[in-house]
Tab-separated table of C-alpha atoms in Angstrom:
chain	number	residue	atom	x	y	z
A	182	GLN	CA	43.410	-37.281	-34.741
A	183	GLN	CA	46.447	-37.753	-33.391
A	184	LYS	CA	48.291	-40.911	-34.123
A	185	VAL	CA	51.183	-42.292	-32.485
A	186	GLN	CA	53.131	-45.135	-33.892
A	187	GLN	CA	56.043	-46.915	-32.399
A	188	SER	CA	58.328	-49.089	-34.049
A	189	PRO	CA	59.970	-51.783	-33.857
A	190	GLU	CA	56.891	-54.096	-32.236
A	191	SER	CA	59.438	-56.228	-30.846
A	192	LEU	CA	63.189	-56.783	-29.781
A	193	ILE	CA	65.014	-58.798	-28.420
A	194	VAL	CA	67.998	-57.719	-26.730
A	195	PRO	CA	71.341	-59.847	-24.893
A	196	GLU	CA	71.710	-58.806	-21.335
A	197	GLY	CA	74.118	-56.032	-20.786
A	198	GLY	CA	73.098	-54.531	-24.232
A	199	MET	CA	71.345	-51.470	-25.401
A	200	ALA	CA	67.734	-51.209	-26.545
A	201	SER	CA	66.467	-48.439	-28.829
A	202	LEU	CA	62.937	-47.605	-29.174
A	203	ASN	CA	61.528	-45.493	-31.505
A	204	CYS	CA	58.060	-43.339	-31.699
A	205	THR	CA	56.551	-41.047	-33.873
A	206	PHE	CA	53.381	-38.456	-33.613
A	207	SER	CA	51.655	-36.941	-36.233
A	208	ASP	CA	50.273	-33.848	-34.323
A	209	ARG	CA	53.020	-31.037	-34.541
A	210	ASN	CA	50.926	-29.472	-31.164
A	211	SER	CA	52.143	-32.277	-29.350
A	212	GLN	CA	54.099	-30.987	-25.847
A	213	TYR	CA	54.003	-33.261	-23.650
A	214	PHE	CA	55.690	-37.247	-23.871
A	215	TRP	CA	56.022	-40.013	-21.856
A	216	TRP	CA	57.201	-43.768	-22.001
A	217	TYR	CA	55.087	-46.251	-19.848
A	218	ARG	CA	56.255	-49.782	-19.258
A	219	GLN	CA	54.027	-52.574	-18.630
A	220	HIS	CA	55.467	-56.036	-17.258
A	221	SER	CA	53.228	-59.217	-17.682
A	222	GLY	CA	50.167	-59.264	-15.113
A	223	GLU	CA	50.724	-55.701	-14.118
A	224	GLY	CA	49.006	-52.267	-15.484
A	225	PRO	CA	51.663	-49.693	-17.523
A	226	LYS	CA	53.735	-47.705	-15.236
A	227	ALA	CA	55.170	-44.110	-15.825
A	228	LEU	CA	59.243	-44.674	-17.040
A	229	MET	CA	59.819	-40.993	-17.769
A	230	SER	CA	58.766	-38.136	-19.419
A	231	ILE	CA	60.262	-35.811	-21.098
A	232	PHE	CA	58.972	-31.924	-22.556
A	233	SER	CA	61.991	-29.942	-24.370
A	234	ASN	CA	63.540	-30.907	-27.078
A	235	GLY	CA	66.791	-33.176	-26.491
A	236	ASP	CA	68.040	-35.854	-24.248
A	237	LYS	CA	66.977	-36.801	-20.731
A	238	LYS	CA	68.578	-39.032	-18.844
A	239	GLU	CA	66.952	-41.259	-15.712
A	240	GLY	CA	69.549	-44.054	-14.754
A	241	ARG	CA	69.764	-46.736	-17.174
A	242	PHE	CA	67.441	-44.894	-19.173
A	243	THR	CA	67.604	-42.180	-21.898
A	244	ALA	CA	64.700	-40.489	-23.849
A	245	HIS	CA	65.526	-37.969	-26.740
A	246	LEU	CA	63.010	-35.491	-28.344
A	247	ASN	CA	63.070	-33.655	-31.778
A	248	LYS	CA	59.401	-32.252	-32.033
A	249	ALA	CA	60.280	-30.631	-35.733
A	250	SER	CA	61.084	-34.723	-36.879
A	251	LEU	CA	57.679	-35.758	-34.685
A	252	HIS	CA	59.937	-38.338	-32.884
A	253	VAL	CA	60.700	-39.282	-29.625
A	254	SER	CA	62.818	-42.258	-28.733
A	255	LEU	CA	64.174	-44.365	-25.510
A	256	HIS	CA	67.351	-45.995	-25.183
A	257	ILE	CA	67.485	-48.331	-22.432
A	258	LYS	CA	71.714	-49.243	-21.798
A	259	ASP	CA	72.814	-52.354	-20.016
A	260	SER	CA	69.784	-53.985	-20.563
A	261	GLN	CA	68.374	-56.381	-17.661
A	262	PRO	CA	66.131	-59.138	-17.327
A	263	SER	CA	63.863	-57.243	-15.470
A	264	ASP	CA	63.693	-54.616	-18.750
A	265	SER	CA	61.879	-57.233	-20.326
A	266	ALA	CA	58.093	-55.657	-20.613
A	267	LEU	CA	55.788	-53.837	-22.980
A	268	TYR	CA	57.004	-49.980	-23.571
A	269	PHE	CA	54.465	-47.916	-24.282
A	270	CYS	CA	54.831	-43.982	-25.479
A	271	ALA	CA	52.433	-41.361	-24.792
A	272	VAL	CA	51.779	-37.942	-26.183
A	273	SER	CA	49.667	-35.003	-25.363
A	274	TYR	CA	49.501	-31.059	-25.361
A	275	GLN	CA	47.989	-28.300	-23.441
A	276	GLY	CA	44.242	-28.484	-23.684
A	277	GLY	CA	44.407	-32.110	-24.873
A	278	ARG	CA	41.804	-34.189	-23.641
A	279	ALA	CA	44.302	-37.117	-22.241
A	280	LEU	CA	47.184	-39.394	-23.304
A	281	ILE	CA	47.437	-40.940	-26.655
A	282	PHE	CA	49.216	-44.114	-26.340
A	283	GLY	CA	51.296	-45.887	-29.401
A	284	THR	CA	50.783	-49.755	-29.895
A	285	GLY	CA	53.782	-50.473	-27.893
A	286	THR	CA	56.913	-52.733	-27.884
A	287	THR	CA	57.903	-55.352	-26.690
A	288	VAL	CA	61.515	-56.171	-25.149
A	289	SER	CA	63.111	-59.571	-24.100
A	290	VAL	CA	66.220	-59.300	-22.640
A	291	SER	CA	67.973	-62.357	-23.324
A	292	PRO	CA	70.561	-63.569	-20.451
B	255	ASP	CA	49.419	-45.875	-1.380
B	256	THR	CA	49.702	-45.467	-5.081
B	257	THR	CA	47.549	-48.038	-6.447
B	258	VAL	CA	44.574	-48.131	-8.347
B	259	LYS	CA	42.176	-51.464	-7.492
B	260	GLN	CA	39.887	-52.686	-10.423
B	261	ASN	CA	37.556	-55.471	-10.023
B	262	PRO	CA	36.986	-58.097	-10.833
B	263	ARG	CA	40.434	-59.255	-12.595
B	264	TYR	CA	38.387	-61.524	-15.081
B	265	LYS	CA	34.784	-61.139	-16.336
B	266	LEU	CA	32.906	-63.308	-18.759
B	267	ALA	CA	29.936	-61.963	-20.268
B	268	ARG	CA	27.143	-63.301	-22.329
B	269	VAL	CA	26.298	-61.601	-25.768
B	270	GLY	CA	23.425	-58.622	-24.897
B	271	LYS	CA	23.909	-59.001	-21.558
B	272	PRO	CA	25.187	-55.768	-19.116
B	273	VAL	CA	28.603	-55.747	-17.878
B	274	ASN	CA	29.626	-53.005	-14.946
B	275	LEU	CA	33.106	-53.158	-14.185
B	276	ILE	CA	34.476	-50.834	-11.066
B	277	CYS	CA	37.499	-49.055	-10.350
B	278	SER	CA	38.947	-47.394	-7.218
B	279	GLN	CA	41.977	-45.278	-6.232
B	280	THR	CA	42.739	-43.477	-2.562
B	281	MET	CA	45.360	-40.940	-4.014
B	282	ASN	CA	42.451	-38.231	-4.311
B	283	HIS	CA	43.198	-38.057	-7.975
B	284	ASP	CA	41.152	-35.278	-10.007
B	285	THR	CA	40.913	-37.575	-13.015
B	286	MET	CA	39.746	-40.830	-13.992
B	287	TYR	CA	40.217	-42.697	-16.937
B	288	TRP	CA	38.675	-45.976	-18.641
B	289	TYR	CA	41.075	-47.265	-21.753
B	290	GLN	CA	39.911	-50.512	-23.624
B	291	LYS	CA	43.237	-52.461	-24.756
B	292	LYS	CA	42.988	-55.099	-27.593
B	293	PRO	CA	45.957	-57.222	-28.782
B	294	ASN	CA	48.328	-55.665	-30.488
B	295	GLN	CA	46.735	-52.304	-30.374
B	296	ALA	CA	47.780	-49.406	-28.732
B	297	PRO	CA	45.294	-48.738	-25.565
B	298	LYS	CA	42.255	-46.717	-26.583
B	299	LEU	CA	40.631	-43.781	-24.326
B	300	LEU	CA	37.056	-44.432	-24.092
B	301	LEU	CA	36.263	-41.584	-21.487
B	302	PHE	CA	37.512	-39.932	-18.254
B	303	TYR	CA	36.018	-37.863	-15.262
B	304	TYR	CA	37.708	-34.848	-14.526
B	305	ASP	CA	35.960	-34.352	-10.865
B	306	LYS	CA	32.496	-34.623	-11.409
B	307	ILE	CA	32.301	-33.711	-15.208
B	308	LEU	CA	32.468	-37.280	-17.409
B	309	ASN	CA	34.212	-36.688	-21.368
B	310	ARG	CA	33.488	-39.325	-23.353
B	311	GLU	CA	35.325	-39.809	-26.609
B	312	ALA	CA	33.021	-39.086	-29.967
B	313	ASP	CA	33.504	-43.112	-31.257
B	314	THR	CA	32.832	-44.783	-28.306
B	315	PHE	CA	30.022	-42.260	-27.041
B	316	GLU	CA	26.772	-44.366	-27.407
B	317	LYS	CA	28.633	-48.032	-26.478
B	318	PHE	CA	29.839	-46.924	-22.644
B	319	GLN	CA	28.206	-44.968	-19.219
B	320	SER	CA	30.006	-44.482	-16.360
B	321	SER	CA	29.670	-43.173	-13.001
B	322	ARG	CA	31.654	-41.227	-10.361
B	323	PRO	CA	29.489	-41.247	-7.192
B	324	ASN	CA	32.535	-40.306	-5.114
B	325	ASN	CA	36.245	-39.203	-5.834
B	326	SER	CA	37.522	-42.615	-4.924
B	327	PHE	CA	35.230	-44.766	-7.515
B	328	CYS	CA	34.703	-45.051	-11.070
B	329	SER	CA	32.605	-47.600	-12.815
B	330	LEU	CA	32.356	-48.571	-16.809
B	331	TYR	CA	29.123	-49.757	-17.762
B	332	ILE	CA	28.031	-51.736	-20.660
B	333	GLY	CA	24.448	-51.618	-21.606
B	334	SER	CA	24.360	-54.842	-23.895
B	335	ALA	CA	27.715	-56.526	-24.195
B	336	GLY	CA	28.675	-57.887	-27.969
B	337	LEU	CA	31.895	-59.759	-29.294
B	338	GLU	CA	33.795	-57.049	-30.235
B	339	TYR	CA	33.834	-56.019	-26.198
B	340	SER	CA	36.127	-58.403	-25.249
B	341	ALA	CA	39.228	-56.672	-24.557
B	342	MET	CA	41.212	-55.756	-21.347
B	343	TYR	CA	39.747	-52.732	-19.891
B	344	LEU	CA	42.024	-50.558	-17.716
B	345	CYS	CA	41.602	-47.925	-15.334
B	346	ALA	CA	43.979	-45.065	-14.399
B	347	SER	CA	43.615	-41.858	-12.209
B	348	SER	CA	45.793	-38.638	-12.226
B	349	ARG	CA	46.359	-35.703	-10.495
B	350	ASP	CA	44.885	-32.614	-13.037
B	351	HIS	CA	44.458	-33.913	-16.589
B	352	GLY	CA	47.695	-36.303	-16.438
B	353	GLN	CA	49.828	-34.184	-19.208
B	354	LEU	CA	52.169	-33.004	-16.861
B	355	THR	CA	51.725	-35.485	-14.090
B	356	GLU	CA	51.984	-39.163	-13.976
B	357	VAL	CA	48.954	-41.244	-14.635
B	358	PHE	CA	48.711	-44.941	-12.374
B	359	PHE	CA	46.907	-47.435	-14.078
B	360	GLY	CA	45.498	-50.683	-12.514
B	361	LYS	CA	46.285	-54.138	-13.564
B	362	GLY	CA	43.056	-54.141	-15.546
B	363	THR	CA	40.121	-56.290	-16.181
B	364	ARG	CA	39.898	-59.071	-18.799
B	365	LEU	CA	36.409	-59.280	-20.330
B	366	THR	CA	35.740	-62.183	-22.459
B	367	VAL	CA	31.908	-61.839	-24.390
B	368	VAL	CA	30.386	-65.386	-25.253
C-alpha cells in the first residue's frame, strides 16, 4: 500500500520569504505527482503537477522530483499572505486507482 | 463552470441512523470520487465511479455505498452511522482517472455523528 508522508507538518514563513515543503512516497512505480492547495473553507485545488525528474517552475512555485530518492518537493518563492493554506502532495501511477494524498503541510505567511 | 457542488455543507446525524450526502458536477467528467478527511490525516479515498462502474476501497467496502444515477450526480450513503464516521467528506471529479488530469474538489460536507 502506497504511503505518502509530508514534512514539516506546519511552517511559518515571513512575507517575501521562501517556503519549502517535502513529500516522500513508498511505491517505486509512482509516476504522477501533484501538489494541491486548500484554503480555509474551500476544497483542495490543484496547484501543479510534475511527472519527470528534475525541476518544474510555474510562477513563484517550483516543484522538484527525484524518483530514485522517492522524493518530491515544493518551493514557494516570495511568499504572500494568500499562500497561507494547507498543501497536499498526491501520488499515483499508470493503472493506479486514484491519487493517494499525504497528510499535508500547513503554511502560514506572516506579514 | 469548474465547480463541484456538495450538499449539505454541514450534517448532524444520530448514531445508528442513515446518512446520505449529495454531490454534483457539470463538467461532464468521467470519474467522481468520495474522500474522507479527518483532522491531521490525509484525505482517504473511499470509492470512485469511472463512468457507471463503482470501485470501492477494500478497507471501506462494507461501510459506504454510493450511486451515480447520471453523469452529473453522485451520492455517498452510510447505512448506520457510528461515531467514527464523523469527518469531512470531500467529493471530487476528473476527466479520466485523474492521474494525468486535474481532480476538482467540492468544498466538502462536515458530518458530525452524535
